[in-house]
Tab-separated table of C-alpha atoms in Angstrom:
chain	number	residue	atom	x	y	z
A	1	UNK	CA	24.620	13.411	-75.535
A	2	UNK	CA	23.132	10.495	-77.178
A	3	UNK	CA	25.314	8.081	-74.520
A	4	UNK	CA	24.279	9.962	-71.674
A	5	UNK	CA	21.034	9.537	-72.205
A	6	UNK	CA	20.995	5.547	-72.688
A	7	UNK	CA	22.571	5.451	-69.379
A	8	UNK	CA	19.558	7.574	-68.273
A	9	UNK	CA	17.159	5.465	-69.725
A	10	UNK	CA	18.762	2.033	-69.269
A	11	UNK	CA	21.987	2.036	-66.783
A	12	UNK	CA	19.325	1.243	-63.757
A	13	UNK	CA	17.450	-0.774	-65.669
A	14	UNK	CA	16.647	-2.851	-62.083
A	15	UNK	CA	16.467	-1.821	-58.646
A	16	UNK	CA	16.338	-3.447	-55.375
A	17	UNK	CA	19.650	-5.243	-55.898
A	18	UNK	CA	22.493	-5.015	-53.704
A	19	UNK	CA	25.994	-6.395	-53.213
A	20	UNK	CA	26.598	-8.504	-50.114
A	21	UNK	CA	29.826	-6.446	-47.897
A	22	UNK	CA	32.772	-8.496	-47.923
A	23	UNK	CA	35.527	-8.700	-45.235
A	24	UNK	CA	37.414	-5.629	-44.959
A	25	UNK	CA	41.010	-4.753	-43.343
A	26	UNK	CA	42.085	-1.889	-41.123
A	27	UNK	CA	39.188	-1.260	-38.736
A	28	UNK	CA	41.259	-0.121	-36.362
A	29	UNK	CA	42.201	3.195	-38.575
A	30	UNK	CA	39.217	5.053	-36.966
A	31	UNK	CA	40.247	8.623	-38.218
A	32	UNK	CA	38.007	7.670	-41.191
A	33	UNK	CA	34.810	7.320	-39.030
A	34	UNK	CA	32.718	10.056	-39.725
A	35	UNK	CA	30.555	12.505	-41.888
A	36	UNK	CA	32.719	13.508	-45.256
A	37	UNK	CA	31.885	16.190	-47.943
A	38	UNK	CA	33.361	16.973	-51.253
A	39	UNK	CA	33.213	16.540	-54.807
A	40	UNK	CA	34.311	14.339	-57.885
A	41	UNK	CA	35.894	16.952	-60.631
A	42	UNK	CA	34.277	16.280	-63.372
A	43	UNK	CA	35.626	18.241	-66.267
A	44	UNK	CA	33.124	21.371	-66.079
A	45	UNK	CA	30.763	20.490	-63.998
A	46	UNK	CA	32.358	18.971	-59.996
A	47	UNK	CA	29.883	16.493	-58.444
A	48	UNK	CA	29.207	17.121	-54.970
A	49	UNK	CA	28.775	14.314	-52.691
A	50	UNK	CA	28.390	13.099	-48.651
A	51	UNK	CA	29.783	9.853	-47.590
A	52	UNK	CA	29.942	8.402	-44.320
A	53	UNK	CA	31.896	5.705	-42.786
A	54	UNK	CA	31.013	3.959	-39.776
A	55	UNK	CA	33.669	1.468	-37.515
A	56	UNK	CA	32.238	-2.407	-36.376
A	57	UNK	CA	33.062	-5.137	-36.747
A	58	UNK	CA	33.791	-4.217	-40.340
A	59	UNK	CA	33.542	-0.783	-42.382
A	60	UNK	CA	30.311	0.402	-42.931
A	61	UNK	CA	29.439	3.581	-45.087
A	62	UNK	CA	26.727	5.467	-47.652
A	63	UNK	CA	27.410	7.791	-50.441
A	64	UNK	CA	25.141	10.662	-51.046
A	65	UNK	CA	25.098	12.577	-54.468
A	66	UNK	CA	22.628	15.384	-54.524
A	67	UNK	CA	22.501	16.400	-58.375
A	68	UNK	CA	21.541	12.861	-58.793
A	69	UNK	CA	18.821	11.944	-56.141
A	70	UNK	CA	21.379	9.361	-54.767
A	71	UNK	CA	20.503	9.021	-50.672
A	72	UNK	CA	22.846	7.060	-48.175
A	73	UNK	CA	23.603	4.526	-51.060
A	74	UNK	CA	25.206	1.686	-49.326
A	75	UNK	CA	29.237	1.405	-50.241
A	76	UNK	CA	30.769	-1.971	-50.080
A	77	UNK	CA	34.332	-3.194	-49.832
A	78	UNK	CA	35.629	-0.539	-47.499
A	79	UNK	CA	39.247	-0.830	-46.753
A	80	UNK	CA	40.903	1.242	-44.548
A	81	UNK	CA	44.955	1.673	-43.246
A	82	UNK	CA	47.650	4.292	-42.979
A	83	UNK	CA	48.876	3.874	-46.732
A	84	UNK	CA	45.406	4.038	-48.166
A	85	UNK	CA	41.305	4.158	-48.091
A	86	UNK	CA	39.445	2.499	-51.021
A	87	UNK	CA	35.122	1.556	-51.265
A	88	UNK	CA	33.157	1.083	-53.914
A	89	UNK	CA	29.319	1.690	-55.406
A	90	UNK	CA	28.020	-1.440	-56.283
A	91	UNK	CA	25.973	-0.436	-59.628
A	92	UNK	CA	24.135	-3.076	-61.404
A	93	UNK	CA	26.742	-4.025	-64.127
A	94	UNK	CA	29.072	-1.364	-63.050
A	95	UNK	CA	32.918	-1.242	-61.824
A	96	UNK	CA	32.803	1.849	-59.773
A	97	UNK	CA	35.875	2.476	-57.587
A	98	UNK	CA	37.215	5.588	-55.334
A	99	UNK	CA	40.996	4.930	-54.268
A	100	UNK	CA	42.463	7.886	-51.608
A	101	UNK	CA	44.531	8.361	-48.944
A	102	UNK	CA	43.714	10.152	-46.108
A	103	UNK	CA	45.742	12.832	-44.581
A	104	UNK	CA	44.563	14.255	-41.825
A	105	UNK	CA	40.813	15.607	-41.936
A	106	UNK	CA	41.068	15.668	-45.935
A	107	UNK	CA	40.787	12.338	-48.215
A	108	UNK	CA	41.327	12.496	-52.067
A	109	UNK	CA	42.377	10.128	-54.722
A	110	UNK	CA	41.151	9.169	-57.569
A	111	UNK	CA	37.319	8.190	-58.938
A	112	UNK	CA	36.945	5.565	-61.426
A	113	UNK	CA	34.215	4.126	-63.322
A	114	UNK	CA	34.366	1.771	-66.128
A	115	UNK	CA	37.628	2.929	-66.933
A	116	UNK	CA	36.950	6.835	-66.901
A	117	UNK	CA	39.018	8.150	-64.364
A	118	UNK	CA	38.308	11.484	-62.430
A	119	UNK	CA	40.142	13.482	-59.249
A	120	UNK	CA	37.958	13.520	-55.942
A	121	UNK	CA	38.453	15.248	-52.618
A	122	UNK	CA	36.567	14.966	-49.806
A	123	UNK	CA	37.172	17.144	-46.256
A	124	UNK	CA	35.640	16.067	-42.950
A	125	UNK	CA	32.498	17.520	-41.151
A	126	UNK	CA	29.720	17.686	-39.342
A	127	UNK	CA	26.761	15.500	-40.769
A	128	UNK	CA	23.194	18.337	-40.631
A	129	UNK	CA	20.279	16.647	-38.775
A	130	UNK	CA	17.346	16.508	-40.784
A	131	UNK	CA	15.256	15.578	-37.895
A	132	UNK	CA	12.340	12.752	-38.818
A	133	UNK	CA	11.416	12.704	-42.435
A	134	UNK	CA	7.916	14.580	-42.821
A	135	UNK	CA	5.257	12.987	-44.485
A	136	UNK	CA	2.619	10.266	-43.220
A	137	UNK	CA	3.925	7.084	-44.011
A	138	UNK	CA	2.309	3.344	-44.174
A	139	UNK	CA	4.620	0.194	-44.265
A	140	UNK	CA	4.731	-3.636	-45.168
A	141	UNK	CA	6.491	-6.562	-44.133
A	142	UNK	CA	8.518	-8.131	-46.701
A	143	UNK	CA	11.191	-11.356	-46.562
A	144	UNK	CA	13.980	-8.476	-46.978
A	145	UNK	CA	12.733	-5.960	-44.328
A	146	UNK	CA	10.060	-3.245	-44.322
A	147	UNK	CA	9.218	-1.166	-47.133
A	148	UNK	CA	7.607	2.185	-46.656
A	149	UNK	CA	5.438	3.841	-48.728
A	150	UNK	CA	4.101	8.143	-48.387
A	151	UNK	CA	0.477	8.846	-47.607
A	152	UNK	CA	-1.008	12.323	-49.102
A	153	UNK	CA	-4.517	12.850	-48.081
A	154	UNK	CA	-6.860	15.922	-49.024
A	155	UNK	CA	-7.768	18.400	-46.563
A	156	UNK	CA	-11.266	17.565	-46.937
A	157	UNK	CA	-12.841	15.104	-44.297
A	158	UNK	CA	-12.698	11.596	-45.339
A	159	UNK	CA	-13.035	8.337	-45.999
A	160	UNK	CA	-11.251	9.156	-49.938
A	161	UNK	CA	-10.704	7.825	-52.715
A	162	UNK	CA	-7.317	6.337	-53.172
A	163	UNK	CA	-4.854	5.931	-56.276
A	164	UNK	CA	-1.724	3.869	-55.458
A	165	UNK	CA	1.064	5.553	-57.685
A	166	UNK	CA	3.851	2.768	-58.723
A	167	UNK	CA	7.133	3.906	-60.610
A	168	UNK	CA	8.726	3.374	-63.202
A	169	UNK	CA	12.152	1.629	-63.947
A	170	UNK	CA	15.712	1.746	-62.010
A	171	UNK	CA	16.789	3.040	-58.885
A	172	UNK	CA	13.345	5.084	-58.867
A	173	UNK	CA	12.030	7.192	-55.568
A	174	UNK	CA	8.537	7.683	-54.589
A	175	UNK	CA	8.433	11.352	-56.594
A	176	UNK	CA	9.611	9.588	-59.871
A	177	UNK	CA	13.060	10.857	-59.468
A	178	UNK	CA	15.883	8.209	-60.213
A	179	UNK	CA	19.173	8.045	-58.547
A	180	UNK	CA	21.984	8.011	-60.793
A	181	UNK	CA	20.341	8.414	-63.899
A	182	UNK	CA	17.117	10.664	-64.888
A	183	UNK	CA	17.671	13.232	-62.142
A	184	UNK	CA	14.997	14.905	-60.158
A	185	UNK	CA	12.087	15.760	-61.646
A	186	UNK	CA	9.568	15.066	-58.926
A	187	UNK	CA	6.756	14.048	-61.561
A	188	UNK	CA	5.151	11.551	-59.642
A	189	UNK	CA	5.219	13.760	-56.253
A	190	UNK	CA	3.438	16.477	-58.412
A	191	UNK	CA	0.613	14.034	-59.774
A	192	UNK	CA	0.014	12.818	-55.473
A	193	UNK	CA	-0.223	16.937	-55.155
A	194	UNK	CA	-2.656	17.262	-57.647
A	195	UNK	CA	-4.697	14.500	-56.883
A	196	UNK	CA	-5.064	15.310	-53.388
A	197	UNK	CA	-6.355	18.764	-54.129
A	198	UNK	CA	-8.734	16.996	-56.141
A	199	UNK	CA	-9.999	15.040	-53.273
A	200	UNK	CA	-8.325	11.617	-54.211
A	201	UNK	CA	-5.925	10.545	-51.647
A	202	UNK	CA	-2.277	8.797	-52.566
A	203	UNK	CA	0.349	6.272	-51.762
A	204	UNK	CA	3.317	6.382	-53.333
A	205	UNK	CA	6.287	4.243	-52.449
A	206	UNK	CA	10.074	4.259	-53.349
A	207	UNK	CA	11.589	1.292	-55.495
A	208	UNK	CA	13.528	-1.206	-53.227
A	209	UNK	CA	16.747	0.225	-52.745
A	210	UNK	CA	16.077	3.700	-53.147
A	211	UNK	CA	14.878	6.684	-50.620
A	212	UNK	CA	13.171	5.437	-47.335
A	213	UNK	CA	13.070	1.513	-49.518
A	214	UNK	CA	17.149	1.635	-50.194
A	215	UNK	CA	17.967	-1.251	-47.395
A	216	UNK	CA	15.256	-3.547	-48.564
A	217	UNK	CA	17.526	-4.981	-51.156
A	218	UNK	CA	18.027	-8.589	-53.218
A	219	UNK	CA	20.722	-10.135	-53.901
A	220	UNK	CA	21.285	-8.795	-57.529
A	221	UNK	CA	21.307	-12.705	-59.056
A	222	UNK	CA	18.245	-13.634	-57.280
A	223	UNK	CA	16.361	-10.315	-58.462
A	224	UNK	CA	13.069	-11.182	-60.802
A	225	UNK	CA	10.251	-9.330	-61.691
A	226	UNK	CA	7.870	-10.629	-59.586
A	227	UNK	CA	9.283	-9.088	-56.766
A	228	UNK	CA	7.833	-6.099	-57.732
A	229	UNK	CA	4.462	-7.687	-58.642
A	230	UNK	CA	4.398	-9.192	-55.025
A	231	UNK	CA	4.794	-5.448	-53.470
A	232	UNK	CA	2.219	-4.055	-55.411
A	233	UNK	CA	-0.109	-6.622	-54.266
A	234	UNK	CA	0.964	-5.986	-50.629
A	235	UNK	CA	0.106	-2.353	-51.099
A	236	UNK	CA	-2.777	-2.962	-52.710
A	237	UNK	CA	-3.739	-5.003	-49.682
A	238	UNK	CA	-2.908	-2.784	-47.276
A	239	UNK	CA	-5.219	0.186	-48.947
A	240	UNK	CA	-7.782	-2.347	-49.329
A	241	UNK	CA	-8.090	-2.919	-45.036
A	242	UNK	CA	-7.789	0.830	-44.498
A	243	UNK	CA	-11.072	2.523	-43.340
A	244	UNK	CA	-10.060	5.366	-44.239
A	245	UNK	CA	-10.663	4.717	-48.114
A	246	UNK	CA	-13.350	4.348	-50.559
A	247	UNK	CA	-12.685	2.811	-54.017
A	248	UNK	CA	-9.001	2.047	-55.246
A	249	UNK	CA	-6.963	2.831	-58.430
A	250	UNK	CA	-3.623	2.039	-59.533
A	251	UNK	CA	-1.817	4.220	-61.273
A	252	UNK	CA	1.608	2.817	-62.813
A	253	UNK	CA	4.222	5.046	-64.636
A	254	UNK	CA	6.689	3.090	-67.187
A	255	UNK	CA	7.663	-0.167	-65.999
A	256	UNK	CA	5.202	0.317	-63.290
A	257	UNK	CA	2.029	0.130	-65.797
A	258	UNK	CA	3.403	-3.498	-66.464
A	259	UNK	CA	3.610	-3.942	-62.385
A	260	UNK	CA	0.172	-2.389	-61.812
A	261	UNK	CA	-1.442	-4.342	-64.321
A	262	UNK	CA	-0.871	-7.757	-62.731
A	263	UNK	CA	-0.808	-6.488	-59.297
A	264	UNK	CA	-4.321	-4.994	-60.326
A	265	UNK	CA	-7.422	-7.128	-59.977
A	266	UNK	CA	-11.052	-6.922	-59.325
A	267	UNK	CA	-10.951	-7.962	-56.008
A	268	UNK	CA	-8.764	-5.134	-54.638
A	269	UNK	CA	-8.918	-2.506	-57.421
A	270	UNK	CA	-11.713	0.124	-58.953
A	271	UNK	CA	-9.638	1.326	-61.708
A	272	UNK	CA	-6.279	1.229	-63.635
A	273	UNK	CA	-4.452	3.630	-65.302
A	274	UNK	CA	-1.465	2.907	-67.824
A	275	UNK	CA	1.435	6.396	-67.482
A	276	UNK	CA	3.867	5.832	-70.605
A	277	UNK	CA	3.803	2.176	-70.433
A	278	UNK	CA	4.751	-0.339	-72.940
A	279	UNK	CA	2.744	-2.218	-74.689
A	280	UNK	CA	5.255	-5.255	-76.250
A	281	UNK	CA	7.690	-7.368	-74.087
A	282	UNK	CA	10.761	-4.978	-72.871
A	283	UNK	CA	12.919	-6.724	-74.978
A	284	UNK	CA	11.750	-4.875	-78.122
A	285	UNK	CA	11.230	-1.605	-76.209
A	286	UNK	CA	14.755	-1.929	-75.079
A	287	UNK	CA	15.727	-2.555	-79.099
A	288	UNK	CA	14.092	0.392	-79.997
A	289	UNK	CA	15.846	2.208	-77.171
A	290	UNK	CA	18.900	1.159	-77.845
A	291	UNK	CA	19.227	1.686	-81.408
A	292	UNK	CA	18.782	5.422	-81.270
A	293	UNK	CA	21.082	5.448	-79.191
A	294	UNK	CA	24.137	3.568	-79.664
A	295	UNK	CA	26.717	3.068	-82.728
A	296	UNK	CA	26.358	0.394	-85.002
A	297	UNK	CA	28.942	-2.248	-83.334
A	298	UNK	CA	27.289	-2.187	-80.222
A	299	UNK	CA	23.802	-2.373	-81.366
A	300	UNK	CA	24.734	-4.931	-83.431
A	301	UNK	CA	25.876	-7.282	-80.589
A	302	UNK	CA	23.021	-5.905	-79.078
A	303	UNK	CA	20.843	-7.537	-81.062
A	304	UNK	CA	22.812	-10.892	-81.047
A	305	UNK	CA	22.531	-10.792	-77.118
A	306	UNK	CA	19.028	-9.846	-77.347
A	307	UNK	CA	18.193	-12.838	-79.772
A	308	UNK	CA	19.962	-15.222	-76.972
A	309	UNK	CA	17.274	-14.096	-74.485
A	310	UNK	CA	14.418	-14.580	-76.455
A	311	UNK	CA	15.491	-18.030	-76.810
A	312	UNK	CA	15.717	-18.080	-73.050
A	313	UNK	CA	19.435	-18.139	-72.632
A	314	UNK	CA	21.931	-16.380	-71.158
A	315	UNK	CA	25.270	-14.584	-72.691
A	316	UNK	CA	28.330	-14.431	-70.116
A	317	UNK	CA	30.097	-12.372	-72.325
A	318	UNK	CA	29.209	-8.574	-72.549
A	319	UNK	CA	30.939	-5.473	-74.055
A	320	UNK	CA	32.293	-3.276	-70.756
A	321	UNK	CA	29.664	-0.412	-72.988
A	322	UNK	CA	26.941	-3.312	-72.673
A	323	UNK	CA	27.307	-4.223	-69.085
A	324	UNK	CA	25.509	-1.281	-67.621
A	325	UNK	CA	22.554	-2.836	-69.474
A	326	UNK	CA	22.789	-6.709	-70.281
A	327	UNK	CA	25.580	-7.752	-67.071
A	328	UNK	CA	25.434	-11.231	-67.244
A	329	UNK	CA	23.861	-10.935	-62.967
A	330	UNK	CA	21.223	-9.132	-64.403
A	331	UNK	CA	19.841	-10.932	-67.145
A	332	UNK	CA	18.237	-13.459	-65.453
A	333	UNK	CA	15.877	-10.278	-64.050
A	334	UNK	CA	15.746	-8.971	-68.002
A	335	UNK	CA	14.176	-12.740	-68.730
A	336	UNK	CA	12.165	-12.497	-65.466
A	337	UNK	CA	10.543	-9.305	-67.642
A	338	UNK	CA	10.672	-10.518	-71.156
A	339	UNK	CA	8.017	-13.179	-69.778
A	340	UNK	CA	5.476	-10.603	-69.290
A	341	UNK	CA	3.413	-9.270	-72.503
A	342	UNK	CA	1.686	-6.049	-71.461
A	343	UNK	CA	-0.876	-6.145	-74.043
A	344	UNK	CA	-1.261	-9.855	-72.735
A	345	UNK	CA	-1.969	-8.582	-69.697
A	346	UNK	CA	-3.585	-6.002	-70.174
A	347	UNK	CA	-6.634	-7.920	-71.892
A	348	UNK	CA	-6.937	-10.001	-69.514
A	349	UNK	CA	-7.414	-6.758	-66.574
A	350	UNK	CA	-11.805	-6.688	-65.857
A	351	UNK	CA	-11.361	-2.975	-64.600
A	352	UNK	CA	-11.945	0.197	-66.190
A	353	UNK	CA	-8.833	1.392	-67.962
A	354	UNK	CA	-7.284	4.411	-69.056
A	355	UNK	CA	-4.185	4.315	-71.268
A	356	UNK	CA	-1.635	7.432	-71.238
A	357	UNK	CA	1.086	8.642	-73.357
A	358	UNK	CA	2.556	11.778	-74.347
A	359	UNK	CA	3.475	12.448	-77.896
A	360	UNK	CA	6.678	13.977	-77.464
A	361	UNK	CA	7.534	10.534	-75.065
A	362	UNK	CA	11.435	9.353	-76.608
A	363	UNK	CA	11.369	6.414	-74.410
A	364	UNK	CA	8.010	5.115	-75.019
A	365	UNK	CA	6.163	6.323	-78.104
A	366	UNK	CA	2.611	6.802	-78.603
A	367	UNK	CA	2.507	3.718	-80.624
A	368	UNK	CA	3.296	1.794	-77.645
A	369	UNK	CA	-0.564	2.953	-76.337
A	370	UNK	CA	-2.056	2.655	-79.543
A	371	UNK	CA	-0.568	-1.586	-79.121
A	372	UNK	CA	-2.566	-1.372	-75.626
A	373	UNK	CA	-5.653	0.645	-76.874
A	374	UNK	CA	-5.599	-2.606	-79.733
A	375	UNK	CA	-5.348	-5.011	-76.720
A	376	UNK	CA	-7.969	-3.947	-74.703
A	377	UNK	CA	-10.877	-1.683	-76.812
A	378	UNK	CA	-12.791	-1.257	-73.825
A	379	UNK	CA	-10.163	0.778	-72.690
A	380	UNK	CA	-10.133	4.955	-73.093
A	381	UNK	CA	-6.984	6.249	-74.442
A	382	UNK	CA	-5.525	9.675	-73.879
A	383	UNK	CA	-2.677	11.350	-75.801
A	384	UNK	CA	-1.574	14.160	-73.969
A	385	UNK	CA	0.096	16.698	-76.552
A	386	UNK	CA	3.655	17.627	-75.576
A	387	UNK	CA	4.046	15.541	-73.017
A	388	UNK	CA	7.235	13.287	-72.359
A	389	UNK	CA	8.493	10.458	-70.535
A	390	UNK	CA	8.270	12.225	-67.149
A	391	UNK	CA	5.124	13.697	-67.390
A	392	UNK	CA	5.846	17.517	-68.494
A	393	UNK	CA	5.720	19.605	-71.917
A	394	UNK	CA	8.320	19.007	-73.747
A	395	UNK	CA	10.062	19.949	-76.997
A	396	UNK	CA	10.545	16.841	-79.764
A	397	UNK	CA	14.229	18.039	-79.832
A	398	UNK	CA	15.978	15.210	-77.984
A	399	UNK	CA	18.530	17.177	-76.278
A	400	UNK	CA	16.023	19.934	-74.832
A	401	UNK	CA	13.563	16.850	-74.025
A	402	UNK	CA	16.088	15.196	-72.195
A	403	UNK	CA	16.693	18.889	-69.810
A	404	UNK	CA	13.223	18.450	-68.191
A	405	UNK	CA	14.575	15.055	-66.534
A	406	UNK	CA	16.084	17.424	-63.893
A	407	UNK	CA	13.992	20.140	-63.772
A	408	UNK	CA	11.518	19.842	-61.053
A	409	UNK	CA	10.068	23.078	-61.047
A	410	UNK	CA	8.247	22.430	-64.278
A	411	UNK	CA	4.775	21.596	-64.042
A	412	UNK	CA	2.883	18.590	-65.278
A	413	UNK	CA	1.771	18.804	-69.139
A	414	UNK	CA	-1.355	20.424	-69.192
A	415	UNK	CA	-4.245	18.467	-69.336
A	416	UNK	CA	-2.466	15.526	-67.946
A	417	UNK	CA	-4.243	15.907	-64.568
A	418	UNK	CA	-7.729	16.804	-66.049
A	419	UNK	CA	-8.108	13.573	-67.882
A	420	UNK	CA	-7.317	11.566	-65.012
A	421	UNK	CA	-9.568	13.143	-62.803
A	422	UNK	CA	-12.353	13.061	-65.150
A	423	UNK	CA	-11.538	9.466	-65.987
A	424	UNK	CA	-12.085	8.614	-62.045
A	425	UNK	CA	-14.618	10.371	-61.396
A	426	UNK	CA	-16.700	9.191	-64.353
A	427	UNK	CA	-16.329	5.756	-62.163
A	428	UNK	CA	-17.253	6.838	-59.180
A	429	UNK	CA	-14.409	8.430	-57.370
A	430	UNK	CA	-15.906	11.105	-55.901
């Protein structure tokens, strides 16, 4: 269990990377155009999933895997002829590759990843129309297309107050669940819910290259931090030349508190609020992370690749365990990060502040608020008892902590909610 949940907590360690398509072969093999469902067999537990493959002037196509929140996922390096059909997912770090031949209306073969090999099947179908996705949505221009972000108002007459709700690390949607990795949870969708019937209105926006934000992608070697930074600010922009709102806050969960902190400012922002964020460079959060989770040899190099970076260099050569993590294309984003010092940061924020953490968090212990609180002592700090990484009551067993990363139906912690609104209202957002 321990493994599978470092590649929950650091497999996606980046988002808004992509692959660039290369030249593929047999576009003339059309009986592969379509709408495909089926399943990997995983020993005890098959993964379902929906791909479909679109003819041009080369093969186009998307994966979909439910149990993991992955949606139309672009696939790259389709190739397509009578003796076989082969694509790939192109993870950060990752060698993940489906090989089949298609007979007929049915297309199986085998599923590989990282080595680990696994049977797949996949028959052909009729793709459901889902009609418009519901929700009010706002967008911005960016150099890599438009990114979209969801709107949740109260029912009360306006203008509102408005908290924009940035999340946390990976492949992350706008309702904090993450594709491929933590599962659905819908944490952050449940704190825009609760706000709203509070009266404070939300915007909440997927990470580049997941949900409605998968296609506004970066090439995965030019990725850095600031990136994110620059959306934030974009967002924060946008909100600011709305009528329709009153006084701002920015709410950032994870990797987002880091984001929301620098994208924050006087100028554009009433408040800021810190979810589970880290308060020392991500370098020695990922340490931490990774050495309750992995055996000794890899943490060891771990460390040695680790040291590297914090002199600023690079390490071409990565364990295959490693490369889901420390890839040699994604370091150069891991420095991008390193640069940043929250608590840095953080001091140097002139709004009101409120500093979260749950005390059953595995990924980010309370001691990484109590490093903020120390930062910034004008700043209120809440410890929400029980609470974990994504936001619910949780036991301190790691295994049963680890189960509410798919369970969406559980509520937020208790009192989680409360001290927020309290906190904003207590600065006028009323």
């Amino acid at each position: 269990m321990k493994k599978l949940f470092l590649l929950a907590i650091v497999l996606f360690i980046i988002t808004g990377c992509n692959e660039k398509n290369e030249e593929t072969e047999g576009k003339e093999y059309k009986e592969l155009e379509g709408h495909w469902e089926g399943e990997i067999q995983i020993p005890n537990q098959p993964l379902n999933i929906l791909v479909d493959f679109q003819s041009g002037e080369e093969w186009t196509g998307t994966i979909a895997i439910p149990a993991q929140n992955v949606t139309d996922f672009s696939l790259t390096e389709i190739v397509a002829n009578e003796e076989s059909v082969s694509f790939q997912m192109p993870l950060p770090g990752q060698s993940v590759q489906f090989d089949g031949k298609l007979e007929g209306e049915q297309l199986s073969g085998t599923f590989t990843q990282n080595g680990q090999t696994f049977p797949f099947s996949l028959r052909k179908g009729v793709k459901e129309d889902k009609g418009d996705d519901e929700g009010d949505f706002l967008s911005i221009e960016t150099s890599t297309g438009q990114l979209y972000g969801e709107l949740l108002l109260p029912e009360k007459k306006g203008p509102y107050p408005v908290a924009l709700i940035i999340p946390g690390s990976g492949p992350t949607d706008r309702n904090g669940n993450s594709q491929g990795g933590a599962g659905n949870n819908n944490s952050l969708k449940l704190l825009a819910e609760s706000l709203a019937d509070k009266g404070i209105a939300s915007l909440r926006y997927d990470k580049r290259g997941a949900g409605k934000n998968i296609n506004a992608v970066t090439d995965q070697s030019e990725m850095r931090f600031e990136i994110f930074i620059d959306d934030a600010k974009q967002w924060l922009e946008t909100l600011e030349d709305d009528d329709r709102f009153t006084d701002i806050a920015v709410i950032g969960h994870s990797q987002g508190s880091l984001v929301g902190m620098m994208a924050a400012g006087a100028e554009t922002t009433e408040a800021f609020i810190s979810l589970a964020g880290a308060g020392q460079t991500i370098d020695y959060v990922l340490e931490k992370q990774l050495g309750d989770s992995l055996p000794a040899d890899l943490f060891e190099e771990s460390q040695t690749i680790l040291g590297q970076m914090r002199e600023g260099k690079t390490v071409p050569d990565v364990s295959q365990s490693l490369q889901g993590v420390f890839a040699p294309d994604v370091q150069s984003f891991l420095l991008s990060w390193m640069a940043y010092d929250p608590s840095e940061q953080l001091s140097e924020l002139d709004v009101p502040t409120l500093i979260v953490n749950g005390t059953h968090d595995i990924q980010v212990p309370e001691s990484e608020a109590q490093l903020l609180k120390e930062a910034e002592p004008e700043a209120e700090l809440m410890l929400v008892e029980g609470m974990n990484h994504v936001l619910k009551e949780a036991p301190e067993n790691r295994d049963e902590n680890i189960a509410t990363y798919t369970n969406p139906d559980l509520p937020l912690a208790d009192g989680l909610v409360e001290g927020i609104v309290d906190f904003l209202n207590q600065h006028g957002f009323h």
